[in-house]
Short mmCIF file of N, CA and C in Angstrom, two decimals:
data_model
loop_
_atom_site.label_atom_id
_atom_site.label_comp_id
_atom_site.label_asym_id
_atom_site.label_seq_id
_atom_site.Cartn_x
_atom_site.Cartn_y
_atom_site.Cartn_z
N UNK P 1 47.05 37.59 -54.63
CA UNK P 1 46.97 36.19 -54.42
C UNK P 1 46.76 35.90 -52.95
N UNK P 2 45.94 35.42 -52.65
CA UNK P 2 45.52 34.56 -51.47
C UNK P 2 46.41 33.54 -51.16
N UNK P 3 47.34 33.90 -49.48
CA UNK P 3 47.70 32.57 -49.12
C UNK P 3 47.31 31.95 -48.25
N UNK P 4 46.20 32.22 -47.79
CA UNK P 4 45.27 31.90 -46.66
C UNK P 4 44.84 30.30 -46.76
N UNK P 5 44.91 28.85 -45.86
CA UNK P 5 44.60 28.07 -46.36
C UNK P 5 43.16 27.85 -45.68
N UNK P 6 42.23 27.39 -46.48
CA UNK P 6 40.80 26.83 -45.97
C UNK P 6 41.01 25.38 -44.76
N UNK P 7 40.63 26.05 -43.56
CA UNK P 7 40.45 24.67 -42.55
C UNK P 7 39.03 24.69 -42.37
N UNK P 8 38.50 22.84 -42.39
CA UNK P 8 37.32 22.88 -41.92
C UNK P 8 36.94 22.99 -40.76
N UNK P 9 35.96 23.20 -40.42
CA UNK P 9 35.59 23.35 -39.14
C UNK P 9 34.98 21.46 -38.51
N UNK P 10 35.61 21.18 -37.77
CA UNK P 10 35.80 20.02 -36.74
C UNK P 10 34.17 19.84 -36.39
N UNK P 11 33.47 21.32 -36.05
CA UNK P 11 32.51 20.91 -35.24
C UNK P 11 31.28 20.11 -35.52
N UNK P 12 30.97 20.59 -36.84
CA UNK P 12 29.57 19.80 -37.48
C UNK P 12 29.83 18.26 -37.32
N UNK P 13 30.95 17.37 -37.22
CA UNK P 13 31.02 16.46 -37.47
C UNK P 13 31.15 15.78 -35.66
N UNK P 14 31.21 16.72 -34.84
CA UNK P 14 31.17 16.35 -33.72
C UNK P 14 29.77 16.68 -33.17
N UNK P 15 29.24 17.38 -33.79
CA UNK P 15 27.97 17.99 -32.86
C UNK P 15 26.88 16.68 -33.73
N UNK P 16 27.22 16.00 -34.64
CA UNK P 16 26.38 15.10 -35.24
C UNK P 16 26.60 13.48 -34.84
N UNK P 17 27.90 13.61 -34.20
CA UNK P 17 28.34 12.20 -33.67
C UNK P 17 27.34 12.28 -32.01
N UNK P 18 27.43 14.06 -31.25
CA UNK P 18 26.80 13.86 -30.11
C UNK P 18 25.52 13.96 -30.32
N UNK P 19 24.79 14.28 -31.02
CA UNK P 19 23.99 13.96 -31.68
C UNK P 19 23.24 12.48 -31.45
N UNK P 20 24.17 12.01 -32.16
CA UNK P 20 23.84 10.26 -32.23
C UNK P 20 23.85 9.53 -31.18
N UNK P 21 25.23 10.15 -30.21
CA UNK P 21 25.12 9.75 -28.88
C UNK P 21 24.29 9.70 -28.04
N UNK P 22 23.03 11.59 -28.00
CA UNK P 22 22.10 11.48 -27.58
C UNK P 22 20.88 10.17 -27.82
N UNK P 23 20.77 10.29 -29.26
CA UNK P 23 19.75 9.96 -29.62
C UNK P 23 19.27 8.28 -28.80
N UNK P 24 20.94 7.82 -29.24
CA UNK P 24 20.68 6.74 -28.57
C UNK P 24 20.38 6.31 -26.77
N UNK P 25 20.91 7.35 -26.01
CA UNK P 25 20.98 7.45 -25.05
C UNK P 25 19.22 7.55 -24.50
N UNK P 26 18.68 8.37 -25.84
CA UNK P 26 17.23 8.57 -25.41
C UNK P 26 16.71 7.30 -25.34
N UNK P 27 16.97 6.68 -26.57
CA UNK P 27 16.34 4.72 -26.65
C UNK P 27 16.27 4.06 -25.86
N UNK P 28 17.75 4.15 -25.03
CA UNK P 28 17.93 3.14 -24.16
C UNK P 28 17.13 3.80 -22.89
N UNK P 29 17.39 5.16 -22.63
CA UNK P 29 16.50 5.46 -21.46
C UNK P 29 15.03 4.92 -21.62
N UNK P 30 13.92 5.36 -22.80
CA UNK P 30 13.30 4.75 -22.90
C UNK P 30 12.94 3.46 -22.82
N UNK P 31 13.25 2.57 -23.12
CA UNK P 31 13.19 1.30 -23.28
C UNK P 31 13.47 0.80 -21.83
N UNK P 32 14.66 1.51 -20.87
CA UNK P 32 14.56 1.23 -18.91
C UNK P 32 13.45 1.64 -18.47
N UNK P 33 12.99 2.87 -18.65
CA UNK P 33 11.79 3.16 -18.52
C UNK P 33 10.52 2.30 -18.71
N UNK P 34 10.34 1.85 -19.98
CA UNK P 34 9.47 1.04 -20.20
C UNK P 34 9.37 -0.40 -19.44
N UNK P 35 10.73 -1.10 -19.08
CA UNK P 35 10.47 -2.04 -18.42
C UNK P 35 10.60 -1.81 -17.20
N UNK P 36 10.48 -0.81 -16.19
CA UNK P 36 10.37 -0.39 -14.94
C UNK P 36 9.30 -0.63 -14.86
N UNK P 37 8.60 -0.12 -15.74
CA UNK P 37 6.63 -0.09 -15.49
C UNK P 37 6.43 -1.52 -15.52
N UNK P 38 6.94 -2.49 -16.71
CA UNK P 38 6.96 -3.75 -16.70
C UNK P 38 6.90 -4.17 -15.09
N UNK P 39 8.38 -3.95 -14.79
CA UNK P 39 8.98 -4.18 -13.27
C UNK P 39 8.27 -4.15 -12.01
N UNK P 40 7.64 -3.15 -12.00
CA UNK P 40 6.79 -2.13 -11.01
C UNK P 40 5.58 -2.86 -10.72
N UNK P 41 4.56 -3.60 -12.16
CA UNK P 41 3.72 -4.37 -12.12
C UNK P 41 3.85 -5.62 -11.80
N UNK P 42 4.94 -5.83 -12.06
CA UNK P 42 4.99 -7.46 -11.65
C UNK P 42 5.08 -7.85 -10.43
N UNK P 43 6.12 -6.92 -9.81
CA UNK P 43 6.35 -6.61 -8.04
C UNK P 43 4.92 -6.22 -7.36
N UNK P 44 4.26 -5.66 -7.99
CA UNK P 44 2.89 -5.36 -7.56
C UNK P 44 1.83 -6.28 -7.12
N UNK P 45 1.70 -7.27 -8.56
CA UNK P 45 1.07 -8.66 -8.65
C UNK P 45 1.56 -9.39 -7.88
N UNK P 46 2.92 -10.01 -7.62
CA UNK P 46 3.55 -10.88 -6.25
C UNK P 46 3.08 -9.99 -4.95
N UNK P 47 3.10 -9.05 -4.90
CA UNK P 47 3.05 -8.64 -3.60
C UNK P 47 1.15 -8.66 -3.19
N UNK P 48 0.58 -8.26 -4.06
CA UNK P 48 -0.71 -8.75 -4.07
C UNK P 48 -1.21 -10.41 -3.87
N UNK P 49 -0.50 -10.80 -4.86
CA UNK P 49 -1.00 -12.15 -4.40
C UNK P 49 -0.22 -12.79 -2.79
N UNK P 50 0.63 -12.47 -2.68
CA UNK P 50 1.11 -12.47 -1.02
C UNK P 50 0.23 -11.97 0.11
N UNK P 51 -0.26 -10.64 -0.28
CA UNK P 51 -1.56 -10.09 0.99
C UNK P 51 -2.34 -10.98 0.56
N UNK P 52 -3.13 -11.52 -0.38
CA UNK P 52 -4.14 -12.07 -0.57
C UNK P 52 -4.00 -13.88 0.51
N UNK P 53 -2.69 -14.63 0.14
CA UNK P 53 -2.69 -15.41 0.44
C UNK P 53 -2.29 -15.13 1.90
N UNK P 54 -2.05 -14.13 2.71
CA UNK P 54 -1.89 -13.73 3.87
C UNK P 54 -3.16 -13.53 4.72
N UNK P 55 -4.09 -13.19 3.68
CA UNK P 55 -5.72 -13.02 3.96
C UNK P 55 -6.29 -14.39 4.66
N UNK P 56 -5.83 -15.02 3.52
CA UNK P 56 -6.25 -16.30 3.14
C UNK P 56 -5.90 -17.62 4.19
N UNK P 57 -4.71 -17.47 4.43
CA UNK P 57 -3.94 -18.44 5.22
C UNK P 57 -3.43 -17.75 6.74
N UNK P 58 -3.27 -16.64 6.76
CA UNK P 58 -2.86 -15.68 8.09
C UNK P 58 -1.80 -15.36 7.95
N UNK P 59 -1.05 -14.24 8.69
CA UNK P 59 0.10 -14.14 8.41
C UNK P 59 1.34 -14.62 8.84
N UNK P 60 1.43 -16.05 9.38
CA UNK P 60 2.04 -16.98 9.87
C UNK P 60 2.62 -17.50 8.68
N UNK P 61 1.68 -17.36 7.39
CA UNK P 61 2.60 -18.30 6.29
C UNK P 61 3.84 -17.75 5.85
N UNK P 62 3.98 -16.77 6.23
CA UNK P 62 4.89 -15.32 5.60
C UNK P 62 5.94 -15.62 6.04
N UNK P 63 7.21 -15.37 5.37
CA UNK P 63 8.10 -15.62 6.34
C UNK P 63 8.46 -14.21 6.74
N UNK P 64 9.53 -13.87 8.08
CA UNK P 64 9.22 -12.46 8.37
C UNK P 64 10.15 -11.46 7.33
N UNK P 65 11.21 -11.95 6.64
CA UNK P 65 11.17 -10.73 5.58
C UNK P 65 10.41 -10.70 3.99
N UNK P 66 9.12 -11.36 3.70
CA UNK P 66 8.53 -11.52 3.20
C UNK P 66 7.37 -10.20 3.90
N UNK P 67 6.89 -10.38 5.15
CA UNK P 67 6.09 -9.68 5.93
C UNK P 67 6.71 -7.92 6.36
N UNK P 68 8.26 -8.22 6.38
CA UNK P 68 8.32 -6.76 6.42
C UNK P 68 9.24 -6.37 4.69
N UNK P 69 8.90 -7.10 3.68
CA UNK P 69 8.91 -6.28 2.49
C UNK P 69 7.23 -5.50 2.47
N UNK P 70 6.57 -6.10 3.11
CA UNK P 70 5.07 -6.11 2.45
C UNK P 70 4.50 -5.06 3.60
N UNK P 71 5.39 -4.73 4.60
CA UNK P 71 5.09 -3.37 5.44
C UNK P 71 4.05 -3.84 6.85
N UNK P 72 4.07 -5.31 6.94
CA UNK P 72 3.54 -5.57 7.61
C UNK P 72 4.04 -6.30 9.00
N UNK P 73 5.74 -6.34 8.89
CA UNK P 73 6.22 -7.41 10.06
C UNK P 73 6.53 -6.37 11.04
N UNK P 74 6.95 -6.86 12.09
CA UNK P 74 7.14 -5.98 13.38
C UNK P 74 8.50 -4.67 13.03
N UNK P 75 8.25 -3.76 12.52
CA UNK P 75 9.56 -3.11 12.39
C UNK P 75 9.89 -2.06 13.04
N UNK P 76 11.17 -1.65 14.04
CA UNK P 76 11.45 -0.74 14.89
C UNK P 76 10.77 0.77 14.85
N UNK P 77 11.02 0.86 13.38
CA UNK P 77 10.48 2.25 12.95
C UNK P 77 9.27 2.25 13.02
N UNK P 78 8.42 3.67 12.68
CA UNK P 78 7.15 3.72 11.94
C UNK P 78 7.27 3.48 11.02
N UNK P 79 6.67 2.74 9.67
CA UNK P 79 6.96 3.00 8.35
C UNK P 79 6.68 4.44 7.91
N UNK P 80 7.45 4.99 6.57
CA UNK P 80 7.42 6.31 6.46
C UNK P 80 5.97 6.17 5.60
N UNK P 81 5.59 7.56 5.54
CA UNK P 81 4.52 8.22 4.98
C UNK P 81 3.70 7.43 3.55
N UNK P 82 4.98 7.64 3.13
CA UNK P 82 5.07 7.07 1.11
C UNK P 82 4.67 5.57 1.29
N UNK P 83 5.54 4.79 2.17
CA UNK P 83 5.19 3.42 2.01
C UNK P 83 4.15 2.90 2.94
N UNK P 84 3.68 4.02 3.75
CA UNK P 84 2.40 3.79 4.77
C UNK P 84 1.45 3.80 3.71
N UNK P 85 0.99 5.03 2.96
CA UNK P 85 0.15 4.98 1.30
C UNK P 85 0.37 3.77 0.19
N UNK P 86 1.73 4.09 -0.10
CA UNK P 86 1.51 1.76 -0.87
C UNK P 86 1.12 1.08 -0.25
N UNK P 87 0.52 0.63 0.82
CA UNK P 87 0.36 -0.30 1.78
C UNK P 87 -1.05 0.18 1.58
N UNK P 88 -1.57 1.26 2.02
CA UNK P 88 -2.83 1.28 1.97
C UNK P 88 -3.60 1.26 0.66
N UNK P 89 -3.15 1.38 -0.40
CA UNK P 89 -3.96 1.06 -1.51
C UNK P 89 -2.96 -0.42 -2.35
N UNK P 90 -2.42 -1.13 -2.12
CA UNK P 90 -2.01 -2.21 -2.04
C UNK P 90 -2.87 -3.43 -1.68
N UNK P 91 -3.33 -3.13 -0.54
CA UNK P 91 -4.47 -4.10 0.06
C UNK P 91 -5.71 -3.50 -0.05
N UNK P 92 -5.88 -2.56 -0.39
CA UNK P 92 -7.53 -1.87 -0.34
C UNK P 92 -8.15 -2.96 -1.20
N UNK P 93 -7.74 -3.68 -2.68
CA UNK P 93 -8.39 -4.23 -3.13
C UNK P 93 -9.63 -3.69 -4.27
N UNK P 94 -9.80 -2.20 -3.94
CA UNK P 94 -10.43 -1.49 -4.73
C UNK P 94 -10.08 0.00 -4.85
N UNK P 95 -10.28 0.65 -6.01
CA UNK P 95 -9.84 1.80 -6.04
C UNK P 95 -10.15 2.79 -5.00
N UNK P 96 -9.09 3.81 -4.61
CA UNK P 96 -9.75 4.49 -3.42
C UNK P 96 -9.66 6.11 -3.68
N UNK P 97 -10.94 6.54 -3.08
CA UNK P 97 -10.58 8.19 -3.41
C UNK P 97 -9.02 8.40 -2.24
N UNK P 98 -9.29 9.88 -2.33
CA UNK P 98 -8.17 10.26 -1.36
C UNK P 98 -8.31 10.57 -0.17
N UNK P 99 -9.81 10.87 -0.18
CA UNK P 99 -10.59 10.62 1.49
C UNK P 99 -10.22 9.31 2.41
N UNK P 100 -10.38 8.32 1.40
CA UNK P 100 -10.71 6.85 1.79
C UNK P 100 -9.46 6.61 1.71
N UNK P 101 -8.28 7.04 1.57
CA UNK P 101 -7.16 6.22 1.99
C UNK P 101 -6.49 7.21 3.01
N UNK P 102 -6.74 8.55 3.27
CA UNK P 102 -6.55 9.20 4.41
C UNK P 102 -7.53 8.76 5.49
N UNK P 103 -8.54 8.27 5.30
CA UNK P 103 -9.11 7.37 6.76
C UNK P 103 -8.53 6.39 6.64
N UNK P 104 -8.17 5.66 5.68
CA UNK P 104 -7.65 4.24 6.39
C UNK P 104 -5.97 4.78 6.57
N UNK P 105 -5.05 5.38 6.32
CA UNK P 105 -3.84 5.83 6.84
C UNK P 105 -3.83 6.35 8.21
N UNK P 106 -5.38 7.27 8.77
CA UNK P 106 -5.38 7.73 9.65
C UNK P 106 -5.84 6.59 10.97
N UNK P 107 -6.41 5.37 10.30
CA UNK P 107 -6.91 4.42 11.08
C UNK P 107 -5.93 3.46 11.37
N UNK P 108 -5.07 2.76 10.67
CA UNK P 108 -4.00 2.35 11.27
C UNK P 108 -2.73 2.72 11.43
N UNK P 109 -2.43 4.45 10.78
CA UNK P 109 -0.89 4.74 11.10
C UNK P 109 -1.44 6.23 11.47
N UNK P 110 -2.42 6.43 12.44
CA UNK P 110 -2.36 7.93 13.25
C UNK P 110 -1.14 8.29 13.47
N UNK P 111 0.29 7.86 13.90
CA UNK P 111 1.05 8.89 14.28
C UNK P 111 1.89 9.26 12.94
N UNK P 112 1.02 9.01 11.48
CA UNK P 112 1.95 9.82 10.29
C UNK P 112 1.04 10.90 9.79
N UNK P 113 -0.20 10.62 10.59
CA UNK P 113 -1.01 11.47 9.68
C UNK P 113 -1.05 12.93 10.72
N UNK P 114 -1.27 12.47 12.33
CA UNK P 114 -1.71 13.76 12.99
C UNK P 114 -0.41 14.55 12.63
N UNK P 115 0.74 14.76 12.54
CA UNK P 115 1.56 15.90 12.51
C UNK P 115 1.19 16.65 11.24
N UNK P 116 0.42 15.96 10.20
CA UNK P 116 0.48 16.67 8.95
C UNK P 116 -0.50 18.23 8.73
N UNK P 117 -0.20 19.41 7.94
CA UNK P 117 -0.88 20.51 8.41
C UNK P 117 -2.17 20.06 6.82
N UNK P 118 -2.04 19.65 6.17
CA UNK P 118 -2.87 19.07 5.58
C UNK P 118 -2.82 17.76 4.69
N UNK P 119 -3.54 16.93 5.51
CA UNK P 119 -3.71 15.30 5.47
C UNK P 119 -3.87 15.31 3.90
N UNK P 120 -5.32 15.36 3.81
CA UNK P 120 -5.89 15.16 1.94
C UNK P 120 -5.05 15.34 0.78
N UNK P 121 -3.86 16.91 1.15
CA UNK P 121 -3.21 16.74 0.04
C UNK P 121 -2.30 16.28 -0.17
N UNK P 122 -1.41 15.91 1.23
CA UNK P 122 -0.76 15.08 1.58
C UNK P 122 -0.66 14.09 0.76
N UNK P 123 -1.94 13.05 1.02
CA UNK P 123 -2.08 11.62 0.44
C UNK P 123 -2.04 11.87 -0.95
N UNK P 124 -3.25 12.71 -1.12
CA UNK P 124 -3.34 12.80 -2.99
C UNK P 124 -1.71 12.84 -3.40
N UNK P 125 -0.90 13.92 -2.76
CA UNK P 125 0.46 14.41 -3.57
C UNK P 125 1.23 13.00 -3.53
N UNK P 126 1.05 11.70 -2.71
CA UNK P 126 1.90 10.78 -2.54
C UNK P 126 1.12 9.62 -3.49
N UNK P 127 0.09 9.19 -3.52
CA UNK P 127 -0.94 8.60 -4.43
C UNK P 127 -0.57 9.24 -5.92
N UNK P 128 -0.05 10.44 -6.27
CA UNK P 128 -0.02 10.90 -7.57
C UNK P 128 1.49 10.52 -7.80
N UNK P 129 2.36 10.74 -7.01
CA UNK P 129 4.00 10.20 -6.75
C UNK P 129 4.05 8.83 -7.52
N UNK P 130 3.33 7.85 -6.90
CA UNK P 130 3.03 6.34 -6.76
C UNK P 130 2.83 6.05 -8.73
N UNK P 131 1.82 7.00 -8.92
CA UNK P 131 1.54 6.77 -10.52
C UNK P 131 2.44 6.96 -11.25
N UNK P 132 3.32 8.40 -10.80
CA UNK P 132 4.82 8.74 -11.48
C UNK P 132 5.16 7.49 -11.93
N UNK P 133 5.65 6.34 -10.72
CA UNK P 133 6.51 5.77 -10.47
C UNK P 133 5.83 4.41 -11.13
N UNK P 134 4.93 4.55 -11.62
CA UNK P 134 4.33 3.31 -12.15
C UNK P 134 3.68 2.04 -11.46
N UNK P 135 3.03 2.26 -10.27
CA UNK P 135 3.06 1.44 -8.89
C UNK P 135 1.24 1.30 -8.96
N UNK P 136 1.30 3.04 -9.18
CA UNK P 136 -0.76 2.79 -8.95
C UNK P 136 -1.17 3.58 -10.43
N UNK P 137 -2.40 3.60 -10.70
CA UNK P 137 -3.13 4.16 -11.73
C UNK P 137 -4.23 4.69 -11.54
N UNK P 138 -4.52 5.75 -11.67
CA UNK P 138 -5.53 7.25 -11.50
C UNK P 138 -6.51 7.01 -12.26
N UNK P 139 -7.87 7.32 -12.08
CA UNK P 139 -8.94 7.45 -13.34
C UNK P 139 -9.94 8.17 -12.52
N UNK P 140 -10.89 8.46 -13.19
CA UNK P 140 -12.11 8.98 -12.28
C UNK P 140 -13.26 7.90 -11.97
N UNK P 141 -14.40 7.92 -11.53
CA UNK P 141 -14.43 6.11 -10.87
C UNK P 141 -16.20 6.66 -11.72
N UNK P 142 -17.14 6.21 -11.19
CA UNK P 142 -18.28 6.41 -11.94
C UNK P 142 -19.07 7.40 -11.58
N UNK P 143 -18.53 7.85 -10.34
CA UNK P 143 -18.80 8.88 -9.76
C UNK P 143 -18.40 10.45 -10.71
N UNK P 144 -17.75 10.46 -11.14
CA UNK P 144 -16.56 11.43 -11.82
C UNK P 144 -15.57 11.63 -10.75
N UNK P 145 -15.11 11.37 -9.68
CA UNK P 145 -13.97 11.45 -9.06
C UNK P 145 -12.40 10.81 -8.81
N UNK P 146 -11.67 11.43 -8.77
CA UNK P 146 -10.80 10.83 -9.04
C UNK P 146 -10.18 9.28 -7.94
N UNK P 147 -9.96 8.21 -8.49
CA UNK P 147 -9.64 7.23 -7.39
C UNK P 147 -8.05 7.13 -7.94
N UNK P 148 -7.41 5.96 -7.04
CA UNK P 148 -6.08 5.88 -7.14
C UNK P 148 -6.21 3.88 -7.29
N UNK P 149 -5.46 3.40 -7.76
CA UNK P 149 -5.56 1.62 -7.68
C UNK P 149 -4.29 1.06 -7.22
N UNK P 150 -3.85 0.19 -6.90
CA UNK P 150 -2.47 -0.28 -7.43
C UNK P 150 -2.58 -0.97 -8.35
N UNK P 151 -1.46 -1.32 -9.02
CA UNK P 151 -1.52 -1.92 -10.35
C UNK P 151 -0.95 -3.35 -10.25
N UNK P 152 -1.25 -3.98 -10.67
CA UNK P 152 -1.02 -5.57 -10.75
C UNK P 152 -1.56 -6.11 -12.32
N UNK P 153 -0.40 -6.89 -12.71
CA UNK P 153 -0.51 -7.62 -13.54
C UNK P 153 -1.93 -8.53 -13.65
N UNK P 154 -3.00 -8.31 -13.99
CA UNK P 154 -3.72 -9.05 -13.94
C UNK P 154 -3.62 -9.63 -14.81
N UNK P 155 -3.55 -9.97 -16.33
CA UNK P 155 -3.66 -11.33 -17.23
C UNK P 155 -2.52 -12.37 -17.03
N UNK P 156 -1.62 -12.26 -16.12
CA UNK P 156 -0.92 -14.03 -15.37
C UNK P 156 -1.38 -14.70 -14.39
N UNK P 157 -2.90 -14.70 -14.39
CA UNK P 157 -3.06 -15.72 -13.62
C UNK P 157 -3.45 -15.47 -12.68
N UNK P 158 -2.71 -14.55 -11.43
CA UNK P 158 -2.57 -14.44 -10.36
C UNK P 158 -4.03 -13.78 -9.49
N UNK P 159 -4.16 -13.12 -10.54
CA UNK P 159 -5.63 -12.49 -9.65
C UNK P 159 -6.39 -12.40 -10.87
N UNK P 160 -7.54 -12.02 -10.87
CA UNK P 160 -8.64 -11.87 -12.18
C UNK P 160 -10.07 -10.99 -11.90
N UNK P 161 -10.01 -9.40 -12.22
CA UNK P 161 -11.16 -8.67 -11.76
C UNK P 161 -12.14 -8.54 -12.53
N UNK P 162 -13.18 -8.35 -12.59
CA UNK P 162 -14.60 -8.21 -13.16
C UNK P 162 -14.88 -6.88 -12.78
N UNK P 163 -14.40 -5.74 -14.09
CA UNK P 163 -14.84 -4.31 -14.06
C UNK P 163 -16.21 -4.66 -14.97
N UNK P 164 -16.65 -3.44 -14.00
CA UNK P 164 -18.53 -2.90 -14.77
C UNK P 164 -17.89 -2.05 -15.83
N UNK P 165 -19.12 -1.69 -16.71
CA UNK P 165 -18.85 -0.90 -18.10
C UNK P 165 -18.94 0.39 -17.48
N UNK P 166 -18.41 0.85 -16.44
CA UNK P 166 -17.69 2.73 -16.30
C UNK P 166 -16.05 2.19 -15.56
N UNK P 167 -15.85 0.99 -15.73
CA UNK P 167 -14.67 1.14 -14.98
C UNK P 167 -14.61 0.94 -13.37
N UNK P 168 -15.70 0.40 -12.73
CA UNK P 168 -15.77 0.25 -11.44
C UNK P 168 -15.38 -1.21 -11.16
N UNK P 169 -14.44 -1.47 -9.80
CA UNK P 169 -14.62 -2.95 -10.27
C UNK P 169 -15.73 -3.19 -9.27
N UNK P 170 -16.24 -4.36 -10.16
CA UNK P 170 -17.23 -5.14 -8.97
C UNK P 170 -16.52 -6.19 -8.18
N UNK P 171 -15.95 -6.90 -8.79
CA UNK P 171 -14.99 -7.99 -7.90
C UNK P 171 -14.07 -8.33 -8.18
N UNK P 172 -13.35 -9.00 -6.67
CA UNK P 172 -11.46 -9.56 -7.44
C UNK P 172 -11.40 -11.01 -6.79
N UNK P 173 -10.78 -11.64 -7.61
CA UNK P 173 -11.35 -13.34 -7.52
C UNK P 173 -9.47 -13.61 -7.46
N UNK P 174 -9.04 -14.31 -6.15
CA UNK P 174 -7.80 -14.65 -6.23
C UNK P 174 -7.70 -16.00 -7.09
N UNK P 175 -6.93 -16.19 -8.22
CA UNK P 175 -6.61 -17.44 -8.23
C UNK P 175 -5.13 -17.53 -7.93
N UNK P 176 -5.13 -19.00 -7.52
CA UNK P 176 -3.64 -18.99 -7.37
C UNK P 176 -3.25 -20.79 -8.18
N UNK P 177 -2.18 -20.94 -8.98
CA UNK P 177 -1.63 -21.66 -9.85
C UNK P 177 -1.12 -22.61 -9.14
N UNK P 178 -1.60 -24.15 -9.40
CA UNK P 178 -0.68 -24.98 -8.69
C UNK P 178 0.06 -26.12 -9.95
#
């Protein structure tokens, strides 16, 4: 005779509760995720339509922490590297290879670019960062090469572009809402 008593084992019923815990944990990450990109674009579009109306009006309309969110007011530092590159394809206005935003990085922020032992991949590796982060968007342009954009909400209003049928834009038409 057997006096051995049968215990269940605890774990299946815990490894299915963490389980659940994950699962949900994945949702919700997802779903922050998803509205970051939301986030990312919208901050994009204000800040665009700000250079634009900075274009537009000078940068007197700005107030100055408006001008140094936007990397442009008098600030002690150099700006760093990363936000010297948002800045430059921020206002480019059109998609840029990685040539074309290492000349224009090298044209108005020479002292981030000369220390670097290589510029091009430099930018590309920070331009590809930027897309991580949901800020710019990559494609190849009609050329087959790769360009970089920033991203802005375009269907509120705020700005409105006219791409050709490969994806090039031809123009960007500010409107602004009164």
């Amino acid at each position: 005779m057997s006096t051995g008593t049968n215990v269940t084992n605890p774990a299946p019923t815990s490894l299915r509760q963490a389980q659940e815990v994950i699962r949900e944990a994945q949702h919700e990450l997802n779903r922050l995720l998803r509205q970051r990109v939301t986030i990312m674009r919208r901050i994009g579009t204000v800040k665009q339509t700000l250079i634009f109306l900075a274009v537009a009006f000078g940068d007197e309309v700005l107030t100055p922490e408006v001008l140094q969110v936007l990397g442009r007011g008098n600030t002690r530092k150099q700006p760093g590297f990363t936000r010297a590159c948002r800045l430059i394809l921020m206002e480019a206005g059109i998609p840029l290879e990685a040539r074309q935003g290492m000349r224009e990085l090298d044209r108005r922020f020479p002292k981030l670019v000369e220390h670097l032992k290589a510029p091009l991949a430099s930018v590309t590796t920070v331009f590809n960062r930027l897309v991580a982060s949901g800020e710019v968007r990559s494609f190849p342009n009609g050329k087959g090469r790769r360009v970089w954009e920033w991203i802005a909400d375009f269907g509120n209003g705020a700005e409105a572009s006219l791409l050709s049928s490969d994806g090039d834009r031809l123009a960007t038409t500010s409107i602004i809402k009164q």
